[in-house]
Coordinates of C-alpha atoms and ligand atoms in Angstrom, one line a residue:
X23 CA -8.3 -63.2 -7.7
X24 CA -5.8 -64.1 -5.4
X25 CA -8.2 -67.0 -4.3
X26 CA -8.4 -68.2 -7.4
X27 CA -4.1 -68.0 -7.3
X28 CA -4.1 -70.1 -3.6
X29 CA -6.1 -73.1 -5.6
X30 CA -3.8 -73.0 -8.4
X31 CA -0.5 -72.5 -6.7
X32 CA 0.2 -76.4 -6.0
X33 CA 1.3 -75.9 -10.2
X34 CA -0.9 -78.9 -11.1
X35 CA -3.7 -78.7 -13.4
X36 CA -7.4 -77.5 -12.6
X37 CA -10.7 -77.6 -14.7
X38 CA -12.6 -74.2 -15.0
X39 CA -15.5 -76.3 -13.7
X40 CA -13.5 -77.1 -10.3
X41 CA -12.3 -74.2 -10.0
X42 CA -16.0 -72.1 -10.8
X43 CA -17.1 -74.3 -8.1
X44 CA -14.7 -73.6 -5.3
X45 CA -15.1 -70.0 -6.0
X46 CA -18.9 -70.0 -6.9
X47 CA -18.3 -68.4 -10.3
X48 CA -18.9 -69.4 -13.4
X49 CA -16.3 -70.3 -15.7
X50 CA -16.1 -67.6 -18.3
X51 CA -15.7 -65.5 -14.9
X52 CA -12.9 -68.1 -13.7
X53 CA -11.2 -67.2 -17.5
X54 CA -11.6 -63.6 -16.8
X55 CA -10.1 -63.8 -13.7
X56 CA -7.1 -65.7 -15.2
X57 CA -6.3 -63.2 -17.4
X58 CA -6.1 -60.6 -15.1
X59 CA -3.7 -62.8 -12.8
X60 CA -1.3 -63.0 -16.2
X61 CA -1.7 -59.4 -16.7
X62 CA -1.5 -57.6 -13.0
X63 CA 0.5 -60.5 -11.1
X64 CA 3.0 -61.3 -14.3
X65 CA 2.4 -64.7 -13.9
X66 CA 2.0 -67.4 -16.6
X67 CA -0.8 -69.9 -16.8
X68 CA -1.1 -72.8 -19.2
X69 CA -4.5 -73.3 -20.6
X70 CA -5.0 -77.0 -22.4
X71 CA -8.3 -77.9 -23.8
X72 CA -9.4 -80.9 -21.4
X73 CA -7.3 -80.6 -18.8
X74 CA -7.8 -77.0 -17.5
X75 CA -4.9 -74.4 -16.1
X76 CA -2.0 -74.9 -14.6
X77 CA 0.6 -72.3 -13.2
X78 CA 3.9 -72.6 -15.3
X79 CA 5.8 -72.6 -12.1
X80 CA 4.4 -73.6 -8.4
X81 CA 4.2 -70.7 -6.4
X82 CA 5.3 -70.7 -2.9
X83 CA 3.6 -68.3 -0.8
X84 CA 4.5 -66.9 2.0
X85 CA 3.1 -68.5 5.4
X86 CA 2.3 -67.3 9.1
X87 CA 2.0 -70.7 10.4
X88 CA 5.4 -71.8 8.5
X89 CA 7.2 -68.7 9.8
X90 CA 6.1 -69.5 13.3
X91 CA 7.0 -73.2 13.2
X92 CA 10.4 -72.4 12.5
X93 CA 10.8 -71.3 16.0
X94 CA 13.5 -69.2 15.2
X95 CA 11.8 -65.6 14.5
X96 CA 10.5 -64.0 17.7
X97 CA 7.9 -61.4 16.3
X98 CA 4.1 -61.5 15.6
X99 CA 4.0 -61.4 11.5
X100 CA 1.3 -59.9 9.6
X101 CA 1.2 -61.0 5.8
X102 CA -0.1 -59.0 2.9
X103 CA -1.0 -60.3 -0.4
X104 CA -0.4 -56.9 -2.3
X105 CA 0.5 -53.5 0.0
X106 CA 1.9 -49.4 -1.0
X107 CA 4.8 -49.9 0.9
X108 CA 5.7 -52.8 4.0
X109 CA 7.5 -49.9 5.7
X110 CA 4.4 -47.5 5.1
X111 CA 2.2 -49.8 6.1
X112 CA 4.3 -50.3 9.0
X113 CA 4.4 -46.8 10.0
X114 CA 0.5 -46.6 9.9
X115 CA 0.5 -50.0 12.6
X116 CA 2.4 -47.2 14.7
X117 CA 0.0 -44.8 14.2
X118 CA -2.9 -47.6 15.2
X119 CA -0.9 -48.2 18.4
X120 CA 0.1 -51.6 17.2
X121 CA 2.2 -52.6 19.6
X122 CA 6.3 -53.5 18.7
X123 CA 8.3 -55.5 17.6
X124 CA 6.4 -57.0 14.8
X125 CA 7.0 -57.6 11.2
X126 CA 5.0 -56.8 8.2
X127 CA 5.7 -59.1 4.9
X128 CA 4.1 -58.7 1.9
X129 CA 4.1 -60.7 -1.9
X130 CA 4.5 -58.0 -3.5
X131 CA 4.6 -54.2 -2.8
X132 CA 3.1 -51.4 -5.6
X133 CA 4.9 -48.7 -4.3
X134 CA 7.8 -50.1 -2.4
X135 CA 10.4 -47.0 -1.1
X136 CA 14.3 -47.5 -1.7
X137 CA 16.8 -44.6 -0.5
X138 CA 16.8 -41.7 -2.0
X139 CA 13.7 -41.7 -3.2
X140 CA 13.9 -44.6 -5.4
X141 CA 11.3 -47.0 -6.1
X142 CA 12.1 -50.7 -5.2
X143 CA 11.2 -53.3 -7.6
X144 CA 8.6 -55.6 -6.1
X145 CA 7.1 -58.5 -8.0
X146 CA 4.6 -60.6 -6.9
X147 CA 5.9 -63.8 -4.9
X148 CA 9.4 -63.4 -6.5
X149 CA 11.1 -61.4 -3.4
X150 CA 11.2 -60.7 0.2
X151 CA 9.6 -57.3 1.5
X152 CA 9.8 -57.3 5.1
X153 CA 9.5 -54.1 7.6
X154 CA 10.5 -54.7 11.4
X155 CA 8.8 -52.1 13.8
X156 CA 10.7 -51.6 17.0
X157 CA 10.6 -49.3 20.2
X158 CA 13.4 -47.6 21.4
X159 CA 13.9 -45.8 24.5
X160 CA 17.5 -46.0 25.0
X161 CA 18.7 -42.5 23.5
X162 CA 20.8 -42.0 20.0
X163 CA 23.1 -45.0 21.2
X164 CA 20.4 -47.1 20.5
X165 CA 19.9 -45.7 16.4
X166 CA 23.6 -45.5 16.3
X167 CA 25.0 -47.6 13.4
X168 CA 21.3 -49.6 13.3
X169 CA 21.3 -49.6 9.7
X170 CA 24.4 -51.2 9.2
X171 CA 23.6 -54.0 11.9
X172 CA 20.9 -54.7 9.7
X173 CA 23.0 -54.9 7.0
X174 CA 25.3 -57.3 9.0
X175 CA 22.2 -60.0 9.9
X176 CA 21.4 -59.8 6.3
X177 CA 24.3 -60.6 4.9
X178 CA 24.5 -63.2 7.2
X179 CA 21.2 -64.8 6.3
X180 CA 22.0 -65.0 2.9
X181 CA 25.5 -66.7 3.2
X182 CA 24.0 -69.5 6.0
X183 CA 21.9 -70.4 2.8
X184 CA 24.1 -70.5 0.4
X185 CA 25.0 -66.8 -1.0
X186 CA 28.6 -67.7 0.4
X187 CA 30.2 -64.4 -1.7
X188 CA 27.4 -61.8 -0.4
X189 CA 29.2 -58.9 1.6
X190 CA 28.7 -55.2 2.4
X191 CA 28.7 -52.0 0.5
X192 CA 28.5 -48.6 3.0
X193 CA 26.3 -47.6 4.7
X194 CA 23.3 -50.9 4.4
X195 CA 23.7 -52.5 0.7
X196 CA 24.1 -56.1 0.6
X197 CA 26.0 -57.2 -2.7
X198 CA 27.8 -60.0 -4.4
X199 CA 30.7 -58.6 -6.2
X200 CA 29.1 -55.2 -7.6
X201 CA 25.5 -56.4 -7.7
X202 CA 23.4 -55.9 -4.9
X203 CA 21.2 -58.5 -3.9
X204 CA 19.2 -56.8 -1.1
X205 CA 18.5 -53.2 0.5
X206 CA 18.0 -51.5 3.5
X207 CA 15.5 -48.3 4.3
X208 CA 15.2 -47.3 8.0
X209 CA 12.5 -45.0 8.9
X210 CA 11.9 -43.3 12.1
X211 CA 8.9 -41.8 13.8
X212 CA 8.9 -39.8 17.5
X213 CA 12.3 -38.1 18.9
X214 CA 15.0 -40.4 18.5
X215 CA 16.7 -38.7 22.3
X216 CA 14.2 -40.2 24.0
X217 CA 11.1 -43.1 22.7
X218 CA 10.5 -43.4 19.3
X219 CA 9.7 -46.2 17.0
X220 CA 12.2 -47.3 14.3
X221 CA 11.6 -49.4 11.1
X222 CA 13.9 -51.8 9.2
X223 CA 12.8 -52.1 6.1
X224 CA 14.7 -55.0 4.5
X225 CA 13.9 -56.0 -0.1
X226 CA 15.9 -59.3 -0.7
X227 CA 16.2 -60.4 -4.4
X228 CA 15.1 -64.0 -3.6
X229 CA 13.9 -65.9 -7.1
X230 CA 13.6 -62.8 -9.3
X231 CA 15.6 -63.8 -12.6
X232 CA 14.8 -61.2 -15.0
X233 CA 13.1 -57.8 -15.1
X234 CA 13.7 -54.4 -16.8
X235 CA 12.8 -52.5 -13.9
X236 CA 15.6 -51.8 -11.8
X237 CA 17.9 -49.7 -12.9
X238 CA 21.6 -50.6 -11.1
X239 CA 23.2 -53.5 -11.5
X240 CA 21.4 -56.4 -9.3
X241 CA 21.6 -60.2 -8.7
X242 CA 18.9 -62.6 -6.6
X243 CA 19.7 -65.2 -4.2
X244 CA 18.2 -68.0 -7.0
X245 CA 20.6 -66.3 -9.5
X246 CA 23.7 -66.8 -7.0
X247 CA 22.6 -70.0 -6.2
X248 CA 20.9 -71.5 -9.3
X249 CA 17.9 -72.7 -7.4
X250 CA 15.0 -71.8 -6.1
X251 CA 14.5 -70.7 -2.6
X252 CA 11.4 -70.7 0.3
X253 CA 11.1 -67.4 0.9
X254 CA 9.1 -68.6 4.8
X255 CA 12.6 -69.9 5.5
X256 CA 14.4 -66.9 4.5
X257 CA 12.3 -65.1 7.0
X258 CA 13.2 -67.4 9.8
X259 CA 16.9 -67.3 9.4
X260 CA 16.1 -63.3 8.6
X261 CA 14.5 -63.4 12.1
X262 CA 16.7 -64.7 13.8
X263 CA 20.0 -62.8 12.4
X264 CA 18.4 -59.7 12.9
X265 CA 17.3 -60.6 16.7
X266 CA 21.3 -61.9 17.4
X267 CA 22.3 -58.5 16.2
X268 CA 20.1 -56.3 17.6
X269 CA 21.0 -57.7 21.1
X270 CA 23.8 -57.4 20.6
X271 CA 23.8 -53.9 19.5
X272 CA 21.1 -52.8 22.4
X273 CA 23.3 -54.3 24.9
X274 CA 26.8 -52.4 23.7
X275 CA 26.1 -50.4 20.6
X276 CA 27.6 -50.4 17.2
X277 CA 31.9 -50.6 18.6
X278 CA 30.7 -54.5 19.4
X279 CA 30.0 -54.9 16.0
X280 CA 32.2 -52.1 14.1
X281 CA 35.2 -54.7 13.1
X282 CA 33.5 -57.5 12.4
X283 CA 31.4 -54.9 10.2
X284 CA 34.7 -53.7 8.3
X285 CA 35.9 -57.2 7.9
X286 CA 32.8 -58.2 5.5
X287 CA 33.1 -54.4 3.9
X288 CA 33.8 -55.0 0.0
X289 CA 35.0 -51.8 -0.5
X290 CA 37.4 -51.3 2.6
X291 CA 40.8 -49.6 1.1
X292 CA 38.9 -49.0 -2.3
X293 CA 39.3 -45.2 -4.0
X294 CA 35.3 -44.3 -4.1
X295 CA 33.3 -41.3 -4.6
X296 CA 30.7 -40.3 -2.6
X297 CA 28.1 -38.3 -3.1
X298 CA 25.9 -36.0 -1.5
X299 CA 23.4 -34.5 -3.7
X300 CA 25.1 -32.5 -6.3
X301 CA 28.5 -32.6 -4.3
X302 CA 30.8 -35.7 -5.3
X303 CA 33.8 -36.3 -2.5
X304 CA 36.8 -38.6 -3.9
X305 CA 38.6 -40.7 -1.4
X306 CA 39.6 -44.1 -0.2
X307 CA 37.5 -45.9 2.1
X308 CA 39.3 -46.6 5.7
X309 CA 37.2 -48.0 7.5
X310 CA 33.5 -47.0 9.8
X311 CA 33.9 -45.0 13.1
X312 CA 31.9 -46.3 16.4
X313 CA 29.0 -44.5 15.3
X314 CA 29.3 -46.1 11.7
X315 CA 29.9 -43.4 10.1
X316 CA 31.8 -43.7 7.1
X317 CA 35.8 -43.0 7.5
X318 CA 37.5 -41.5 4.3
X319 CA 40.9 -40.7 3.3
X320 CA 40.7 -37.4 1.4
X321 CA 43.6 -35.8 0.1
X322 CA 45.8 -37.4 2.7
X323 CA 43.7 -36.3 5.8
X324 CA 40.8 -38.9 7.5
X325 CA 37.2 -37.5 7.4
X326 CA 34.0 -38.9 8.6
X327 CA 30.5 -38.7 6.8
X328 CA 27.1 -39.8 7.7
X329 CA 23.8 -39.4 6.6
X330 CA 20.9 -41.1 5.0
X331 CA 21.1 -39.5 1.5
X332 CA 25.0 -40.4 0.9
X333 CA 25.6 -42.9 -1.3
X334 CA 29.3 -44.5 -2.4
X335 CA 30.7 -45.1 -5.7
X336 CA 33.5 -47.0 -7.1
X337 CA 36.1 -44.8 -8.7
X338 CA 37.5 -45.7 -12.2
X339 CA 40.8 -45.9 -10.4
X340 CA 39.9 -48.1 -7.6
Ligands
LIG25 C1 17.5 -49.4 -1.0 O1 17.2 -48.5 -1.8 O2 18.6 -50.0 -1.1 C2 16.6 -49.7 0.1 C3 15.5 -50.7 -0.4 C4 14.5 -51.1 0.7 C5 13.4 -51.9 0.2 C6 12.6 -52.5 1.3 S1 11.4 -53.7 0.6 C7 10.6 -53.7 2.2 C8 10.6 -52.3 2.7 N1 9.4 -51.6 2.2 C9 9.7 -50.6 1.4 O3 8.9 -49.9 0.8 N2 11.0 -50.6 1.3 C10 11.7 -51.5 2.1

């Protein structure tokens, strides 16, 4: 099927014969075939008597060679057309003995992970689902405040192409105003005091413009922007933010990056709610410690959280 999608993603027209030919199918199977791209992929294919099919809207796929020729992004890539998860898939490289960095990107994901145990939204060829796999052998300095140097290069991808009023929500959301545009899920396997193996999961909203799925309020760089982008060169500039950052962070952990981190925070000095589980904690944000840990003013008195499963709120009050 997705052969069939390769030969028809230049979005010009193509006869069933051609096509039943360059496959070695018949026609009636290049029809079937068709339909089940509509129906599984989402995608729309006009069908006009003479002429053949034609994809509404040219697709642009995501490329090895492409990524490479950018020069920018350092890692071996390995490309799915469809995967579970790019971050579970990246843990089972681990378990092969793939050895890191690499990256793993897929077109679309049927079980992508978000925090918390949410599902991330993953349409085919629409978005960016990339997982990073590194080795770490430097100790806890090393994880601390990794998620939101992540955050950090993504961000900063996303404005050097044009998402100039993306910024930060605590601890690794990227948003644009209250929308988020992309998210973050680190996963870690092997004991994090000594060598273990960490991965940054990283979903981008990059041309998806409508879909009922996702239930928080959301925006995509093509939305922002109001044009389409090449999700290869995302990747690159992704690349090579994320390789900055993390030098920077293996060479003096999170304090090199903790202002510069609170400087792009949206909700520094806001009146939030967090919450942990069934517990809700108002307060008003102050600010991330050198750990990153999240720095609140509650009831007059500075406390510090951290933690995977917290998540922020804005309070009505704010
Ligand atoms: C969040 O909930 O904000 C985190 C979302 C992380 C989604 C990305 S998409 C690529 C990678 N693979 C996954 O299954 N999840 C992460």
């Amino acid at each position: 099927m997705l052969t069939l999608l390769k030969l028809l993603k230049d979005g010009r027209f193509h006869s069933g014969q051609a096509l039943g030919v360059a496959l070695g199918i018949s026609r009636s199977a290049v029809w079937k075939q068709l339909q089940h791209l509509e129906a599984e992929l989402g995608l729309s294919v006009h069908k006009v008597r003479g002429r053949g099919y034609q994809l509404a809207k040219p697709l642009l796929l995501l490329d090895a060679a492409e990524i490479s020729a950018g020069g920018l992004c350092e890692w071996p890539v390995h490309i799915f057309d469809s995967i579970d998860s790019t971050n579970a898939e990246a843990l089972r490289s681990i378990e092969r003995g793939v050895e890191a960095p690499f990256m793993v990107l897929a077109e679309r994901q049927i079980a992508g992970r978000g925090r918390r145990g949410r599902k991330w939204v993953s349409p085919f060829a629409d978005n960016l689902y990339c997982s990073v796999v590194l080795r770490i052998e430097g100790g806890m300095r090393q994880i601390e405040g990794l998620s939101l140097v992540v955050g950090l290069a993504v961000m900063h991808a996303l404005r050097d192409m044009g998402v100039s009023k993306a910024g930060l929500k605590w601890p690794n959301d990227v948003l644009v105003g209250e929308k988020k545009i992309a998210g973050i899920l680190l996963e870690l396997v092997g004991d994090p005091a000594d060598v273990c193996h960490v991965v940054l999961g990283v979903g981008v909203n990059v041309n998806m413009q409508s879909t009922d799925e996702v239930d928080q309020q959301w925006t995509s760089m093509c939305l922002e922007a109001r044009r389409d982008f090449d999700r290869n060169e995302l990747v690159v500039r992704l690349g090579a933010k994320l390789q900055q950052y993390l030098r920077l962070h293996h060479a003096s952990g999170f304090t090199a990056i903790q202002l510069e981190w609170e400087q792009y925070h949206l909700w520094q000095g806001r009146a939030v709610s967090l919450i942990a589980g069934v517990n809700q904690i108002d307060g008003v944000v102050m600010g991330v410690d050198r750990q990153g840990a999240l720095r609140l003013k509650v009831d007059g008195v500075e406390k510090i959280f951290s933690g995977g499963e917290l998540s922020l709120r804005l309070r009505d009050d704010s």
